[in-house]
mmCIF file of C-alpha atoms and ligand atoms in Angstrom:
data_model
loop_
_atom_site.group_PDB
_atom_site.id
_atom_site.type_symbol
_atom_site.label_atom_id
_atom_site.label_comp_id
_atom_site.label_asym_id
_atom_site.label_seq_id
_atom_site.Cartn_x
_atom_site.Cartn_y
_atom_site.Cartn_z
ATOM 1 C CA MET A 21 80.355 77.434 -55.869
ATOM 2 C CA SER A 22 79.806 80.530 -53.729
ATOM 3 C CA LYS A 23 76.042 79.794 -53.687
ATOM 4 C CA LEU A 24 76.771 76.379 -52.320
ATOM 5 C CA PHE A 25 78.800 77.946 -49.468
ATOM 6 C CA ASP A 26 76.040 80.489 -48.820
ATOM 7 C CA ARG A 27 73.515 77.699 -48.425
ATOM 8 C CA LEU A 28 75.843 75.715 -46.190
ATOM 9 C CA PHE A 29 76.520 78.704 -43.884
ATOM 10 C CA ASN A 30 72.797 79.511 -43.793
ATOM 11 C CA ALA A 31 72.051 75.982 -42.697
ATOM 12 C CA ILE A 32 74.739 76.172 -39.958
ATOM 13 C CA ASP A 33 73.370 79.558 -38.787
ATOM 14 C CA LYS A 34 69.829 78.208 -38.562
ATOM 15 C CA THR A 35 70.878 75.119 -36.646
ATOM 16 C CA ALA A 36 72.917 77.182 -34.179
ATOM 17 C CA GLU A 37 70.094 79.691 -33.708
ATOM 18 C CA ALA A 38 67.561 76.920 -33.101
ATOM 19 C CA GLY A 39 69.885 75.393 -30.486
ATOM 20 C CA VAL A 40 70.369 78.685 -28.643
ATOM 21 C CA ARG A 41 66.609 79.377 -28.657
ATOM 22 C CA GLN A 42 65.856 75.924 -27.324
ATOM 23 C CA THR A 43 68.418 76.330 -24.496
ATOM 24 C CA ALA A 44 67.055 79.783 -23.613
ATOM 25 C CA GLN A 45 63.512 78.342 -23.402
ATOM 26 C CA ARG A 46 64.568 75.417 -21.223
ATOM 27 C CA HIS A 47 66.724 77.423 -18.803
ATOM 28 C CA GLY A 48 65.267 80.713 -17.658
ATOM 29 C CA ARG A 49 67.383 83.807 -17.072
ATOM 30 C CA ARG A 50 66.787 83.576 -13.322
ATOM 31 C CA SER A 51 68.106 80.068 -13.014
ATOM 32 C CA PHE A 52 71.165 81.079 -15.058
ATOM 33 C CA LEU A 53 71.832 84.082 -12.785
ATOM 34 C CA ALA A 54 71.382 81.956 -9.657
ATOM 35 C CA LYS A 55 73.851 79.351 -10.899
ATOM 36 C CA ALA A 56 76.370 81.966 -12.074
ATOM 37 C CA GLY A 57 76.087 83.713 -8.680
ATOM 38 C CA MET A 58 76.740 80.460 -6.815
ATOM 39 C CA ALA A 59 79.776 79.762 -8.973
ATOM 40 C CA MET A 60 81.159 83.262 -8.336
ATOM 41 C CA VAL A 61 80.673 83.047 -4.562
ATOM 42 C CA GLY A 62 82.296 79.586 -4.513
ATOM 43 C CA THR A 63 85.280 80.812 -6.501
ATOM 44 C CA MET A 64 85.738 83.834 -4.240
ATOM 45 C CA ALA A 65 85.598 81.688 -1.083
ATOM 46 C CA LEU A 66 88.219 79.215 -2.307
ATOM 47 C CA PRO A 67 91.323 81.169 -1.207
ATOM 48 C CA LEU A 68 89.811 81.538 2.298
ATOM 49 C CA LEU A 69 89.565 77.823 2.898
ATOM 50 C CA PRO A 70 92.289 76.140 4.981
ATOM 51 C CA PHE A 71 94.667 74.155 2.853
ATOM 52 C CA ASP A 72 96.455 70.898 3.488
ATOM 53 C CA ARG A 73 100.219 71.305 3.475
ATOM 54 C CA SER A 74 100.874 67.750 4.560
ATOM 55 C CA LEU A 75 101.136 66.485 0.970
ATOM 56 C CA GLY A 76 98.449 63.966 1.865
ATOM 57 C CA GLY A 77 100.713 62.344 4.444
ATOM 58 C CA LEU A 78 103.413 61.671 1.837
ATOM 59 C CA ALA A 79 106.113 63.576 3.697
ATOM 60 C CA LEU A 80 105.358 61.757 6.943
ATOM 61 C CA ALA A 81 105.137 58.371 5.306
ATOM 62 C CA ALA A 82 108.497 58.931 3.663
ATOM 63 C CA THR A 83 110.177 59.736 6.965
ATOM 64 C CA ALA A 84 108.266 57.523 9.378
ATOM 65 C CA GLY A 85 110.525 56.270 12.146
ATOM 66 C CA ASP A 86 111.063 55.845 15.852
ATOM 67 C CA SER A 87 109.506 58.339 18.284
ATOM 68 C CA ASP A 88 112.565 57.894 20.565
ATOM 69 C CA ASP A 89 115.154 58.439 17.846
ATOM 70 C CA GLU A 90 115.995 62.156 17.699
ATOM 71 C CA ASN A 91 117.280 61.753 14.131
ATOM 72 C CA SER A 92 113.808 60.661 13.023
ATOM 73 C CA CYS A 93 111.010 63.078 12.089
ATOM 74 C CA GLU A 94 108.756 60.943 14.303
ATOM 75 C CA TYR A 95 110.725 61.875 17.436
ATOM 76 C CA TRP A 96 108.188 63.443 19.826
ATOM 77 C CA ARG A 97 109.994 66.787 20.218
ATOM 78 C CA HIS A 98 109.838 67.370 16.457
ATOM 79 C CA CYS A 99 106.013 67.438 16.441
ATOM 80 C CA ALA A 100 105.756 71.038 15.167
ATOM 81 C CA LEU A 101 109.028 71.221 13.239
ATOM 82 C CA ASP A 102 109.298 72.369 9.628
ATOM 83 C CA GLY A 103 112.897 72.148 8.442
ATOM 84 C CA ASN A 104 116.161 70.179 8.469
ATOM 85 C CA LEU A 105 117.129 68.318 11.638
ATOM 86 C CA CYS A 106 120.354 69.863 13.025
ATOM 87 C CA SER A 107 121.244 66.471 14.516
ATOM 88 C CA THR A 108 121.648 65.219 10.936
ATOM 89 C CA SER A 109 123.414 68.346 9.775
ATOM 90 C CA GLY A 110 126.553 68.518 11.944
ATOM 91 C CA GLY A 111 124.846 69.719 15.151
ATOM 92 C CA THR A 112 122.722 68.042 17.826
ATOM 93 C CA LEU A 113 119.085 67.979 18.926
ATOM 94 C CA THR A 114 119.598 71.234 20.849
ATOM 95 C CA SER A 115 122.730 72.855 19.402
ATOM 96 C CA CYS A 116 123.566 74.459 16.074
ATOM 97 C CA PRO A 117 126.352 73.031 13.915
ATOM 98 C CA PRO A 118 129.720 74.861 14.072
ATOM 99 C CA GLY A 119 129.749 77.923 11.835
ATOM 100 C CA SER A 120 126.019 78.649 12.339
ATOM 101 C CA GLU A 121 124.162 80.526 15.077
ATOM 102 C CA ALA A 122 120.708 80.145 16.656
ATOM 103 C CA SER A 123 117.923 82.397 15.364
ATOM 104 C CA LYS A 124 116.893 85.284 17.597
ATOM 105 C CA VAL A 125 113.195 84.497 17.054
ATOM 106 C CA ALA A 126 111.573 81.060 16.992
ATOM 107 C CA TRP A 127 108.367 79.076 16.624
ATOM 108 C CA VAL A 128 107.130 77.386 19.813
ATOM 109 C CA GLY A 129 105.064 74.217 19.565
ATOM 110 C CA THR A 130 103.369 71.957 22.103
ATOM 111 C CA CYS A 131 104.362 68.293 21.938
ATOM 112 C CA ARG A 132 103.329 65.288 24.012
ATOM 113 C CA ASN A 133 106.131 63.161 25.418
ATOM 114 C CA PRO A 134 104.915 59.567 24.952
ATOM 115 C CA ASN A 135 107.170 58.437 27.827
ATOM 116 C CA ASP A 136 105.307 60.410 30.541
ATOM 117 C CA GLY A 137 102.118 61.467 28.675
ATOM 118 C CA LYS A 138 102.778 65.150 29.473
ATOM 119 C CA ASP A 139 102.736 68.158 27.110
ATOM 120 C CA TYR A 140 105.870 70.279 26.706
ATOM 121 C CA LEU A 141 106.615 73.608 25.042
ATOM 122 C CA VAL A 142 109.296 73.108 22.412
ATOM 123 C CA SER A 143 111.164 76.022 20.836
ATOM 124 C CA TYR A 144 112.161 75.478 17.210
ATOM 125 C CA ASN A 145 115.114 77.768 16.588
ATOM 126 C CA ASP A 146 116.575 77.879 13.127
ATOM 127 C CA CYS A 147 120.369 77.784 12.821
ATOM 128 C CA CYS A 148 121.607 80.514 10.539
ATOM 129 C CA GLY A 149 124.660 81.452 8.539
ATOM 130 C CA ARG A 150 125.574 78.257 6.706
ATOM 131 C CA ALA A 151 124.332 76.720 3.484
ATOM 132 C CA GLN A 152 121.958 73.752 3.837
ATOM 133 C CA VAL A 153 123.389 70.293 3.273
ATOM 134 C CA ALA A 154 121.645 67.819 0.992
ATOM 135 C CA SER A 155 122.241 64.908 3.404
ATOM 136 C CA ALA A 156 120.223 66.544 6.231
ATOM 137 C CA THR A 157 116.875 64.966 7.116
ATOM 138 C CA PHE A 158 114.017 67.304 6.218
ATOM 139 C CA CYS A 159 110.909 67.068 8.417
ATOM 140 C CA PHE A 160 107.513 68.614 7.916
ATOM 141 C CA ARG A 161 105.179 67.958 10.837
ATOM 142 C CA SER A 162 104.044 71.422 11.946
ATOM 143 C CA GLU A 163 101.334 70.084 14.272
ATOM 144 C CA ARG A 164 98.804 72.748 15.353
ATOM 145 C CA GLU A 165 100.214 75.170 12.804
ATOM 146 C CA ARG A 166 97.692 77.366 10.987
ATOM 147 C CA PRO A 167 97.735 78.581 7.365
ATOM 148 C CA GLY A 168 99.701 81.652 6.249
ATOM 149 C CA TYR A 169 96.820 84.105 6.625
ATOM 150 C CA ARG A 170 96.815 83.374 10.410
ATOM 151 C CA MET A 171 100.089 85.249 10.864
ATOM 152 C CA GLY A 172 101.781 84.353 14.136
ATOM 153 C CA LEU A 173 100.352 80.825 14.017
ATOM 154 C CA HIS A 174 102.162 79.967 10.799
ATOM 155 C CA ASN A 175 105.404 77.993 10.859
ATOM 156 C CA ASP A 176 106.683 78.000 7.297
ATOM 157 C CA ILE A 177 108.960 80.944 8.012
ATOM 158 C CA ASN A 178 112.707 81.504 7.976
ATOM 159 C CA TRP A 179 113.334 82.411 11.617
ATOM 160 C CA CYS A 180 116.827 83.647 10.672
ATOM 161 C CA MET A 181 115.129 86.847 9.476
ATOM 162 C CA ALA A 182 116.118 88.750 12.648
ATOM 163 C CA ASN A 183 119.756 87.621 12.529
ATOM 164 C CA THR A 184 122.532 89.434 10.697
ATOM 165 C CA ASN A 185 123.167 86.359 8.600
ATOM 166 C CA LYS A 186 119.756 85.253 7.329
ATOM 167 C CA GLY A 187 120.795 82.078 5.518
ATOM 168 C CA TYR A 188 118.815 79.088 6.862
ATOM 169 C CA HIS A 189 120.732 75.910 7.721
ATOM 170 C CA CYS A 190 118.707 73.651 10.091
ATOM 171 C CA THR A 191 116.338 73.639 13.080
ATOM 172 C CA VAL A 192 116.861 72.547 16.712
ATOM 173 C CA SER A 193 114.103 71.335 19.078
ATOM 174 C CA VAL A 194 114.644 72.716 22.601
ATOM 175 C CA VAL A 195 112.226 71.943 25.464
ATOM 176 C CA VAL A 196 111.560 75.278 27.197
ATOM 177 C CA GLY A 197 108.882 74.279 29.702
ATOM 178 C CA MET A 198 105.740 72.328 30.426
ATOM 179 C CA ALA A 199 102.465 73.275 28.829
ATOM 180 C CA ASP A 200 99.615 74.234 31.218
ATOM 181 C CA ALA A 201 97.394 71.309 32.094
HETATM 182 N N1 ABN B 17 111.838 77.455 9.876
HETATM 183 C C1 ABN B 17 112.312 76.687 8.804
HETATM 184 C C2 ABN B 17 112.187 77.356 7.477
HETATM 185 C C3 ABN B 17 113.264 78.009 6.943
HETATM 186 C C4 ABN B 17 113.157 78.637 5.722
HETATM 187 C C5 ABN B 17 111.944 78.637 5.066
HETATM 188 C C6 ABN B 17 110.850 77.970 5.618
HETATM 189 C C7 ABN B 17 110.969 77.328 6.837
#
């Protein structure tokens, strides 16, 4: 019985060896190194590539609405907003709900008003100090935002970080000026 196994394993060994030799003859060491090098460089470059945080348009499609309705993510002033609309969370377009306070730091975006075709600077202040409510409308537009490694151009940040109470509640969209032509 053990002789039978010996012969079987020998046959498997020979077949495997022949396969490896054949592959080594067909593909030279240089071509293997070149391909392995390419794969390594590609893998290392992956984290540096910009990434799409728009969920392939899913988030926008789910909240598509009227560009004149401030409770809609499509409202023009919300073009660079990433958060809950305060107007659907007990506050208004420009004021925090009672019991919360405006963040001391903010993200400023540039949005085009479709009614006059002009560009405006819009400050997105987070309202801090209250728990989020499930019924609030969450928007993720973040136009002209850049990925996290471009610090200062990234918007996915809790702007309540400089406040005493750092709990995020919602975001207001306040026009602070006109963008340069
Ligand atoms: N600026 C809105 C927000 C709050 C908490 C975490 C990410 C983004």
